[in-house]
Structure formats: structure tokens, C-alpha cells
Amino acid sequence: TLHLLPVRDVVIFPYMVMPLAVGREKSIRALEAAMTTNRMVFVSTQKKAHTEDPSREDLFEVGVVGEILQMLKMTDGTLKILIEGLKRAKMTSFNFQADKGYVEVNIQPLIQEEEANPEFEALRREVITLFDQYVKANRRLPIDVSTATTAIEDIAKLTDTIASHLQVKVNEKQELLETLSVKERMNKLIK
């Protein structure tokens, strides 16, 4: 059971560290409660960014368990947090705690479907080459992002790191997050 942090217009992947501004009362209470326990929350992306008070149906079931690395309360009452995605998980229940003012969810961790094998090396090289070309063509990404990815040995971490940097629609990123097969994820990145 974890506190829920719904997010708009962003998909957080494992191994990703991201700053977020949080202003909704339920989310602020959930983060404050998480800070008093294990600093863990379940981060789920909203299907529609404009939904102000998302219900279970408004959220993607697959998200990430995230650890709050830093939290800063701003003068206007909002929070600035730094969160790190740790692992994929699926929401199995959604419970609004009226007395506490936040949502708790039960989750089930999702496991990668396969381990690396020799066939992956060719896919890995292709993904790295294409991502290098993508970074060079995209002025909004720092050029050293490409260099940093070539040093990543773990294939699952590599695919998640590249996916987090792609500037594609939320639904496309969510599809990559929901793809448990590392090989299939690499093929989707290549496409």
C-alpha cells in the first residue's frame, strides 16, 4: 500500500530522477504522509491532463514506485519535489482516505519478462546509434545525454533511460512503460 501521486503530461520511468511541482491538496497531503514513513509513493499518469481531481478511471493502472529524494514547501503552499522512479508497478486498488485527505493504492510490482541474451547486443547497438542521431537532431536535448547512455550496461535501464528522454506523446511513453518485455521495448524504441 502506497500513497498516490497522480501526474499530468509526464510519464516517469524506473531510474529516472525528475523535479515536480505539486499543488493539489490531496497530492500535498499524500507526499507529506509519505515523508513521515518510507518516502515512497505510487506515481501514475493521468489520461487527461485537465482532470483536476482524478479518480481511478482517470489514471493509467501501470506506473512507478517512486522515492521522494527531496521536498521543499514553497511560500504559496505548493511543494517542489525531486522524485526517483524505482520500479514498475500496477495499481490493484484505489482508496480515498477521507479522514486523511489523500488516496492510498495497493500495488503489484511488475517484473521484467526476460534477461539479456546475445541477440540483445545487436538491438542495443542499434538503439544507441538511433538515439545518438535523435539527440543530434533535437536541439532541446543536451548532447551529453547520448554519451551517458552508451555507458549503461543494463539493457532494461538503457531502454528506460532512452524512453524517458524521447519527446513523444504521453500515450506513447505510457505504452513503453507498460511494455514488460525488454526486447519488445527495444524494438518499439527503434520504431
Coordinates of N, CA and C in Angstrom, one line a residue:
T1 N 0.8 -1.2 0.0 CA 0.0 0.0 0.0 C 0.9 1.2 0.0
L2 N 0.6 2.1 -1.0 CA 1.4 3.4 -1.1 C 0.5 4.6 -1.3
H3 N 1.0 5.8 -1.0 CA 0.2 7.0 -1.2 C 0.3 7.2 -2.7
L4 N -0.8 7.8 -3.3 CA -0.9 8.1 -4.7 C -0.4 9.5 -5.1
L5 N 0.4 9.6 -6.1 CA 0.8 10.9 -6.7 C 0.4 10.8 -8.1
P6 N -0.8 11.4 -8.5 CA -1.1 11.5 -9.9 C -0.3 12.6 -10.6
V7 N 0.2 12.4 -11.8 CA 0.9 13.5 -12.5 C 0.3 13.7 -13.9
R8 N 0.5 14.9 -14.4 CA -0.1 15.3 -15.7 C 1.1 15.5 -16.7
D9 N 0.8 15.1 -17.9 CA 1.7 15.3 -19.1 C 3.1 14.8 -18.9
V10 N 3.3 13.8 -18.0 CA 4.7 13.2 -17.9 C 4.5 11.8 -17.5
V11 N 5.4 10.9 -18.0 CA 5.5 9.5 -17.6 C 6.8 9.3 -17.0
I12 N 6.8 8.9 -15.7 CA 8.1 8.7 -15.0 C 8.5 7.2 -15.2
F13 N 9.8 7.0 -15.5 CA 10.3 5.6 -15.7 C 11.2 5.2 -14.6
P14 N 11.4 3.9 -14.4 CA 12.4 3.5 -13.4 C 13.8 4.1 -13.8
Y15 N 14.6 4.4 -12.8 CA 15.9 5.0 -13.0 C 15.9 6.5 -13.3
M16 N 14.7 7.1 -13.5 CA 14.6 8.5 -13.8 C 14.4 9.3 -12.6
V17 N 15.2 10.4 -12.5 CA 15.0 11.4 -11.4 C 14.4 12.6 -12.0
M18 N 13.4 13.1 -11.4 CA 12.6 14.3 -12.0 C 12.1 15.2 -11.0
P19 N 12.3 16.5 -11.2 CA 11.7 17.5 -10.3 C 10.2 17.7 -10.7
L20 N 9.4 17.9 -9.7 CA 7.9 18.1 -10.0 C 7.4 19.2 -9.1
A21 N 6.5 20.0 -9.6 CA 5.8 21.0 -8.8 C 4.4 20.4 -8.5
V22 N 4.1 20.4 -7.2 CA 2.8 19.7 -6.7 C 1.9 20.8 -6.0
G23 N 0.7 20.9 -6.5 CA -0.2 21.9 -6.0 C -1.5 21.5 -5.5
R24 N -1.9 20.2 -5.9 CA -3.2 19.8 -5.5 C -3.2 19.3 -4.0
E25 N -4.2 19.6 -3.3 CA -4.3 19.4 -1.8 C -4.1 17.9 -1.5
K26 N -4.8 17.0 -2.2 CA -4.7 15.5 -2.0 C -3.2 15.1 -2.2
S27 N -2.6 15.6 -3.2 CA -1.2 15.2 -3.5 C -0.2 15.7 -2.5
I28 N -0.5 16.9 -2.0 CA 0.4 17.5 -1.0 C 0.3 16.7 0.3
R29 N -0.9 16.3 0.7 CA -1.1 15.5 1.9 C -0.5 14.1 1.7
A30 N -0.6 13.6 0.5 CA -0.1 12.2 0.3 C 1.5 12.3 0.4
L31 N 2.1 13.3 -0.2 CA 3.5 13.5 -0.1 C 4.0 13.7 1.4
E32 N 3.3 14.5 2.1 CA 3.7 14.8 3.5 C 3.6 13.5 4.3
A33 N 2.5 12.7 4.1 CA 2.4 11.5 4.8 C 3.5 10.5 4.4
A34 N 3.8 10.4 3.1 CA 4.9 9.5 2.7 C 6.2 9.9 3.3
M35 N 6.5 11.2 3.5 CA 7.7 11.6 4.1 C 7.9 11.2 5.5
T36 N 6.8 10.9 6.2 CA 6.8 10.5 7.6 C 7.0 9.0 7.7
T37 N 6.9 8.3 6.6 CA 7.1 6.8 6.6 C 8.3 6.4 5.8
N38 N 8.1 5.9 4.6 CA 9.2 5.3 3.9 C 9.6 6.2 2.7
R39 N 9.0 7.3 2.5 CA 9.3 8.3 1.4 C 8.9 7.7 0.0
M40 N 8.1 6.7 0.0 CA 7.7 6.0 -1.2 C 6.2 6.4 -1.6
V41 N 6.0 6.6 -2.9 CA 4.7 6.9 -3.4 C 4.5 6.1 -4.7
F42 N 3.3 5.9 -5.1 CA 3.0 5.4 -6.4 C 2.6 6.5 -7.4
V43 N 3.4 6.6 -8.4 CA 3.3 7.7 -9.4 C 2.5 7.2 -10.6
S44 N 1.4 7.8 -10.9 CA 0.6 7.3 -12.0 C 0.2 8.5 -12.9
T45 N 0.3 8.4 -14.2 CA 0.0 9.5 -15.1 C -1.5 9.5 -15.4
Q46 N -2.0 10.8 -15.4 CA -3.4 11.0 -15.8 C -3.6 10.8 -17.3
K47 N -4.8 10.2 -17.6 CA -5.1 10.0 -19.0 C -5.4 11.4 -19.7
K48 N -6.0 12.3 -19.0 CA -6.3 13.6 -19.5 C -5.7 14.6 -18.5
A49 N -4.9 15.5 -19.0 CA -4.1 16.4 -18.1 C -5.1 17.4 -17.4
H50 N -6.2 17.8 -18.0 CA -7.1 18.8 -17.4 C -7.9 18.3 -16.3
T51 N -8.0 17.0 -16.0 CA -8.8 16.4 -14.9 C -8.2 16.9 -13.6
E52 N -9.0 17.6 -12.8 CA -8.5 18.3 -11.6 C -8.4 17.3 -10.4
D53 N -9.4 16.4 -10.3 CA -9.5 15.5 -9.2 C -9.6 14.1 -9.7
P54 N -8.5 13.5 -10.2 CA -8.6 12.2 -10.9 C -9.1 11.0 -10.0
S55 N -10.0 10.3 -10.6 CA -10.4 9.0 -10.0 C -9.6 7.9 -10.6
R56 N -9.9 6.7 -10.1 CA -9.1 5.5 -10.6 C -9.2 5.4 -12.2
E57 N -10.4 5.7 -12.7 CA -10.6 5.6 -14.2 C -9.8 6.6 -14.9
D58 N -9.4 7.7 -14.3 CA -8.7 8.8 -14.9 C -7.2 8.6 -15.0
L59 N -6.8 7.5 -14.4 CA -5.3 7.2 -14.3 C -5.0 5.9 -15.0
F60 N -3.7 5.9 -15.5 CA -3.2 4.6 -16.1 C -2.9 3.7 -14.9
E61 N -3.2 2.4 -15.1 CA -3.0 1.5 -14.0 C -1.5 1.2 -13.7
V62 N -0.7 1.2 -14.8 CA 0.7 1.0 -14.7 C 1.4 2.3 -14.4
G63 N 2.2 2.3 -13.4 CA 3.0 3.5 -13.1 C 4.3 3.0 -12.5
V64 N 4.9 3.9 -11.6 CA 6.2 3.5 -11.0 C 6.1 3.8 -9.5
V65 N 6.8 2.9 -8.7 CA 7.0 3.2 -7.3 C 8.1 4.3 -7.3
G66 N 7.9 5.4 -6.7 CA 8.9 6.5 -6.7 C 9.3 6.8 -5.3
E67 N 10.6 7.2 -5.1 CA 11.1 7.6 -3.8 C 11.3 9.1 -3.9
I68 N 10.8 9.8 -2.9 CA 10.9 11.2 -2.7 C 12.3 11.5 -2.2
L69 N 13.2 12.1 -3.1 CA 14.6 12.4 -2.7 C 14.7 13.7 -1.9
Q70 N 13.9 14.7 -2.4 CA 13.8 16.0 -1.7 C 12.4 16.5 -1.8
M71 N 12.1 17.4 -0.8 CA 10.8 18.0 -0.8 C 11.0 19.4 -0.1
L72 N 10.4 20.4 -0.8 CA 10.6 21.8 -0.4 C 9.2 22.4 -0.5
K73 N 8.7 23.0 0.7 CA 7.5 23.7 0.7 C 7.7 25.1 0.3
M74 N 6.9 25.6 -0.7 CA 7.0 26.9 -1.2 C 6.1 27.9 -0.4
T75 N 6.4 29.2 -0.6 CA 5.6 30.2 0.2 C 4.1 30.2 -0.2
D76 N 3.8 29.7 -1.4 CA 2.4 29.7 -1.9 C 1.7 28.4 -1.5
G77 N 2.4 27.6 -0.7 CA 1.8 26.3 -0.2 C 2.0 25.1 -1.1
T78 N 2.5 25.3 -2.3 CA 2.8 24.2 -3.2 C 4.1 23.5 -2.7
L79 N 4.4 22.4 -3.3 CA 5.6 21.6 -3.0 C 6.4 21.5 -4.2
K80 N 7.7 21.5 -4.1 CA 8.6 21.2 -5.1 C 9.3 19.9 -4.6
I81 N 9.3 18.9 -5.5 CA 9.9 17.6 -5.0 C 10.9 17.1 -6.1
L82 N 11.8 16.3 -5.7 CA 12.7 15.6 -6.6 C 12.3 14.1 -6.3
I83 N 11.9 13.4 -7.4 CA 11.5 12.0 -7.2 C 12.3 11.1 -8.1
E84 N 12.6 9.9 -7.7 CA 13.3 8.9 -8.5 C 12.4 7.7 -8.7
G85 N 12.1 7.4 -10.0 CA 11.4 6.1 -10.3 C 12.2 4.9 -9.9
L86 N 11.6 4.0 -9.2 CA 12.4 2.8 -8.8 C 12.0 1.5 -9.6
K87 N 10.7 1.2 -9.7 CA 10.3 0.0 -10.4 C 8.8 0.2 -10.9
R88 N 8.5 -0.6 -12.0 CA 7.2 -0.6 -12.5 C 6.3 -1.3 -11.5
A89 N 5.0 -0.8 -11.5 CA 4.0 -1.5 -10.7 C 2.6 -1.2 -11.3
K90 N 1.7 -2.0 -10.9 CA 0.3 -1.9 -11.3 C -0.6 -1.6 -10.1
M91 N -1.5 -0.7 -10.3 CA -2.5 -0.3 -9.3 C -3.5 -1.4 -9.2
T92 N -3.8 -2.0 -8.0 CA -4.8 -3.0 -7.9 C -6.0 -2.5 -7.1
S93 N -5.8 -1.4 -6.3 CA -7.0 -0.8 -5.7 C -6.7 0.6 -5.4
F94 N -7.8 1.4 -5.2 CA -7.8 2.9 -5.1 C -8.7 3.2 -4.0
N95 N -8.1 3.8 -2.9 CA -8.9 4.1 -1.7 C -8.7 5.5 -1.2
F96 N -9.8 6.3 -1.4 CA -9.7 7.7 -0.8 C -9.8 7.6 0.7
Q97 N -8.8 8.1 1.4 CA -8.9 8.2 2.9 C -9.4 9.5 3.3
A98 N -10.8 9.6 3.4 CA -11.4 10.9 3.7 C -10.9 11.6 5.0
D99 N -10.6 10.8 6.0 CA -10.1 11.4 7.2 C -8.7 11.9 7.1
K100 N -7.9 11.4 6.2 CA -6.5 11.9 5.9 C -6.4 12.8 4.8
G101 N -7.4 12.8 3.9 CA -7.4 13.7 2.7 C -6.5 13.4 1.6
Y102 N -6.2 12.1 1.5 CA -5.4 11.6 0.3 C -5.8 10.2 -0.1
V103 N -5.2 9.8 -1.2 CA -5.6 8.5 -1.8 C -4.4 7.5 -1.5
E104 N -4.8 6.3 -1.1 CA -3.8 5.2 -1.0 C -4.2 4.2 -2.0
V105 N -3.2 3.5 -2.6 CA -3.4 2.5 -3.6 C -2.6 1.2 -3.2
N106 N -3.2 0.1 -3.5 CA -2.5 -1.1 -3.4 C -1.9 -1.4 -4.7
I107 N -0.6 -1.9 -4.7 CA 0.1 -2.1 -6.0 C 0.6 -3.5 -6.1
Q108 N 0.9 -3.9 -7.3 CA 1.6 -5.2 -7.5 C 2.8 -4.8 -8.4
P109 N 4.0 -5.1 -7.9 CA 5.2 -4.9 -8.7 C 5.2 -5.7 -10.0
L110 N 5.7 -5.1 -11.1 CA 5.7 -5.8 -12.3 C 7.2 -6.2 -12.6
I111 N 7.4 -7.4 -13.1 CA 8.7 -7.9 -13.3 C 9.1 -7.9 -14.8
Q112 N 10.3 -7.6 -15.1 CA 10.8 -7.6 -16.5 C 10.6 -9.1 -17.0
E113 N 10.3 -9.2 -18.2 CA 10.0 -10.6 -18.7 C 11.2 -11.4 -19.1
E114 N 12.3 -10.8 -19.4 CA 13.4 -11.7 -19.8 C 14.7 -11.0 -19.4
E115 N 15.7 -11.9 -19.4 CA 17.1 -11.4 -19.1 C 17.8 -11.2 -20.4
A116 N 18.9 -10.4 -20.4 CA 19.7 -10.1 -21.6 C 20.2 -11.4 -22.2
N117 N 20.3 -11.4 -23.5 CA 20.9 -12.6 -24.2 C 21.7 -12.0 -25.4
P118 N 22.5 -12.8 -26.0 CA 23.4 -12.3 -27.1 C 22.7 -11.6 -28.2
E119 N 21.4 -11.9 -28.5 CA 20.6 -11.3 -29.5 C 20.4 -9.8 -29.2
F120 N 20.4 -9.5 -27.9 CA 20.1 -8.2 -27.4 C 21.2 -7.2 -27.8
E121 N 22.5 -7.7 -27.9 CA 23.6 -6.8 -28.2 C 23.4 -6.0 -29.5
A122 N 22.9 -6.7 -30.6 CA 22.7 -6.1 -31.8 C 21.6 -5.0 -31.7
L123 N 20.5 -5.3 -31.0 CA 19.4 -4.4 -30.7 C 19.9 -3.2 -29.9
R124 N 20.8 -3.5 -28.9 CA 21.3 -2.5 -28.1 C 22.1 -1.5 -28.9
R125 N 23.0 -2.0 -29.8 CA 23.8 -1.1 -30.6 C 22.9 -0.2 -31.5
E126 N 21.9 -0.8 -32.1 CA 21.0 -0.1 -33.0 C 20.3 1.0 -32.2
V127 N 19.8 0.7 -31.0 CA 19.0 1.7 -30.2 C 20.0 2.8 -29.8
I128 N 21.2 2.5 -29.4 CA 22.2 3.6 -29.1 C 22.5 4.5 -30.3
T129 N 22.7 3.8 -31.4 CA 23.0 4.6 -32.6 C 21.9 5.5 -33.0
L130 N 20.7 5.0 -33.0 CA 19.5 5.8 -33.4 C 19.3 6.9 -32.4
F131 N 19.5 6.6 -31.1 CA 19.3 7.7 -30.1 C 20.3 8.8 -30.2
D132 N 21.5 8.4 -30.6 CA 22.6 9.4 -30.8 C 22.2 10.3 -31.9
Q133 N 21.6 9.8 -33.0 CA 21.1 10.6 -34.1 C 20.0 11.5 -33.7
Y134 N 19.1 10.9 -32.9 CA 17.9 11.7 -32.4 C 18.4 12.9 -31.5
V135 N 19.3 12.7 -30.7 CA 19.8 13.8 -29.8 C 20.5 14.8 -30.7
K136 N 21.3 14.4 -31.7 CA 21.9 15.4 -32.5 C 20.9 16.2 -33.3
A137 N 19.8 15.6 -33.7 CA 18.8 16.3 -34.5 C 17.8 17.1 -33.6
N138 N 17.8 16.9 -32.3 CA 16.9 17.6 -31.4 C 17.6 18.6 -30.5
R139 N 17.4 19.8 -30.8 CA 18.2 20.9 -30.0 C 17.7 21.0 -28.6
R140 N 16.6 20.4 -28.2 CA 16.1 20.6 -26.8 C 16.8 19.6 -25.9
L141 N 17.5 18.6 -26.4 CA 18.2 17.7 -25.5 C 19.7 18.0 -25.5
P142 N 20.3 17.9 -24.3 CA 21.7 18.1 -24.2 C 22.5 17.0 -24.9
I143 N 23.6 17.4 -25.6 CA 24.3 16.4 -26.4 C 24.9 15.3 -25.5
D144 N 25.3 15.6 -24.2 CA 25.9 14.6 -23.4 C 24.9 13.5 -22.9
V145 N 23.6 13.7 -23.2 CA 22.7 12.6 -22.9 C 23.0 11.4 -23.7
S146 N 23.4 11.6 -24.9 CA 23.7 10.4 -25.8 C 24.9 9.7 -25.3
T147 N 26.0 10.5 -24.9 CA 27.2 9.9 -24.4 C 26.9 9.1 -23.1
A148 N 26.1 9.6 -22.2 CA 25.8 8.9 -21.0 C 25.1 7.6 -21.2
T149 N 24.2 7.5 -22.2 CA 23.5 6.3 -22.4 C 24.4 5.2 -22.9
T150 N 25.5 5.5 -23.7 CA 26.3 4.4 -24.2 C 27.1 3.7 -23.1
A151 N 27.2 4.3 -21.9 CA 27.9 3.7 -20.8 C 27.0 2.8 -20.0
I152 N 25.7 2.8 -20.2 CA 24.8 2.0 -19.5 C 24.8 0.5 -19.9
E153 N 25.2 -0.4 -19.1 CA 25.3 -1.8 -19.4 C 24.0 -2.5 -19.3
D154 N 23.2 -2.2 -18.3 CA 21.9 -2.9 -18.1 C 20.9 -2.5 -19.2
I155 N 20.5 -3.5 -19.9 CA 19.6 -3.3 -21.1 C 18.3 -2.6 -20.7
A156 N 17.7 -3.1 -19.6 CA 16.4 -2.6 -19.1 C 16.6 -1.1 -18.7
K157 N 17.7 -0.8 -18.0 CA 18.0 0.6 -17.6 C 18.2 1.4 -18.8
L158 N 18.9 0.9 -19.8 CA 19.2 1.6 -21.1 C 17.9 2.0 -21.8
T159 N 17.0 1.0 -21.9 CA 15.7 1.3 -22.6 C 14.9 2.3 -21.9
D160 N 14.8 2.2 -20.5 CA 14.0 3.2 -19.7 C 14.7 4.6 -19.8
T161 N 16.0 4.7 -19.8 CA 16.6 6.0 -19.8 C 16.4 6.6 -21.2
I162 N 16.5 5.9 -22.2 CA 16.2 6.5 -23.6 C 14.8 6.9 -23.7
A163 N 13.9 6.0 -23.2 CA 12.4 6.3 -23.3 C 12.1 7.6 -22.5
S164 N 12.7 7.8 -21.4 CA 12.4 9.0 -20.6 C 12.9 10.3 -21.3
H165 N 13.8 10.2 -22.2 CA 14.3 11.4 -23.0 C 13.6 11.6 -24.3
L166 N 12.8 10.7 -24.8 CA 12.1 10.9 -26.0 C 11.0 12.0 -25.9
Q167 N 10.9 12.8 -26.9 CA 9.9 13.8 -26.8 C 8.8 13.4 -27.7
V168 N 8.0 12.5 -27.1 CA 6.8 11.9 -27.8 C 5.6 12.1 -27.0
K169 N 4.4 11.8 -27.5 CA 3.2 11.9 -26.7 C 3.2 11.1 -25.5
V170 N 2.4 11.5 -24.5 CA 2.3 10.8 -23.2 C 1.8 9.4 -23.5
N171 N 0.8 9.1 -24.4 CA 0.3 7.8 -24.6 C 1.5 6.9 -25.1
E172 N 2.4 7.4 -25.9 CA 3.5 6.6 -26.5 C 4.5 6.2 -25.4
K173 N 4.7 7.2 -24.5 CA 5.6 6.9 -23.4 C 5.0 5.9 -22.4
Q174 N 3.7 6.1 -22.2 CA 3.0 5.1 -21.3 C 3.0 3.7 -21.9
E175 N 2.9 3.6 -23.2 CA 3.0 2.3 -23.8 C 4.4 1.6 -23.6
L176 N 5.4 2.5 -23.6 CA 6.8 1.9 -23.4 C 6.9 1.5 -21.9
L177 N 6.3 2.3 -21.0 CA 6.3 1.9 -19.6 C 5.6 0.6 -19.3
E178 N 4.5 0.4 -20.0 CA 3.7 -0.8 -19.9 C 4.3 -2.1 -20.5
T179 N 5.3 -1.9 -21.4 CA 5.9 -3.0 -22.1 C 6.9 -3.7 -21.2
L180 N 6.6 -4.8 -20.7 CA 7.5 -5.5 -19.7 C 8.6 -6.3 -20.4
S181 N 8.4 -6.7 -21.7 CA 9.5 -7.4 -22.4 C 10.5 -6.3 -22.8
V182 N 11.8 -6.6 -22.4 CA 12.9 -5.7 -22.7 C 13.1 -5.7 -24.2
K183 N 13.0 -6.9 -24.8 CA 13.3 -7.0 -26.3 C 12.2 -6.2 -27.0
E184 N 10.9 -6.3 -26.6 CA 9.8 -5.6 -27.3 C 10.0 -4.1 -27.1
R185 N 10.5 -3.7 -25.9 CA 10.7 -2.3 -25.6 C 11.8 -1.7 -26.5
M186 N 12.8 -2.5 -26.7 CA 13.9 -2.1 -27.6 C 13.4 -1.9 -29.1
N187 N 12.6 -2.9 -29.5 CA 12.0 -2.8 -30.9 C 11.1 -1.6 -31.0
K188 N 10.3 -1.3 -30.0 CA 9.5 -0.1 -30.0 C 10.3 1.2 -30.0
L189 N 11.4 1.2 -29.3 CA 12.3 2.4 -29.4 C 12.9 2.6 -30.7
I190 N 13.2 1.5 -31.4 CA 13.8 1.6 -32.7 C 12.8 2.1 -33.7
K191 N 11.5 1.7 -33.6 CA 10.5 2.2 -34.4 C 10.2 3.7 -34.2

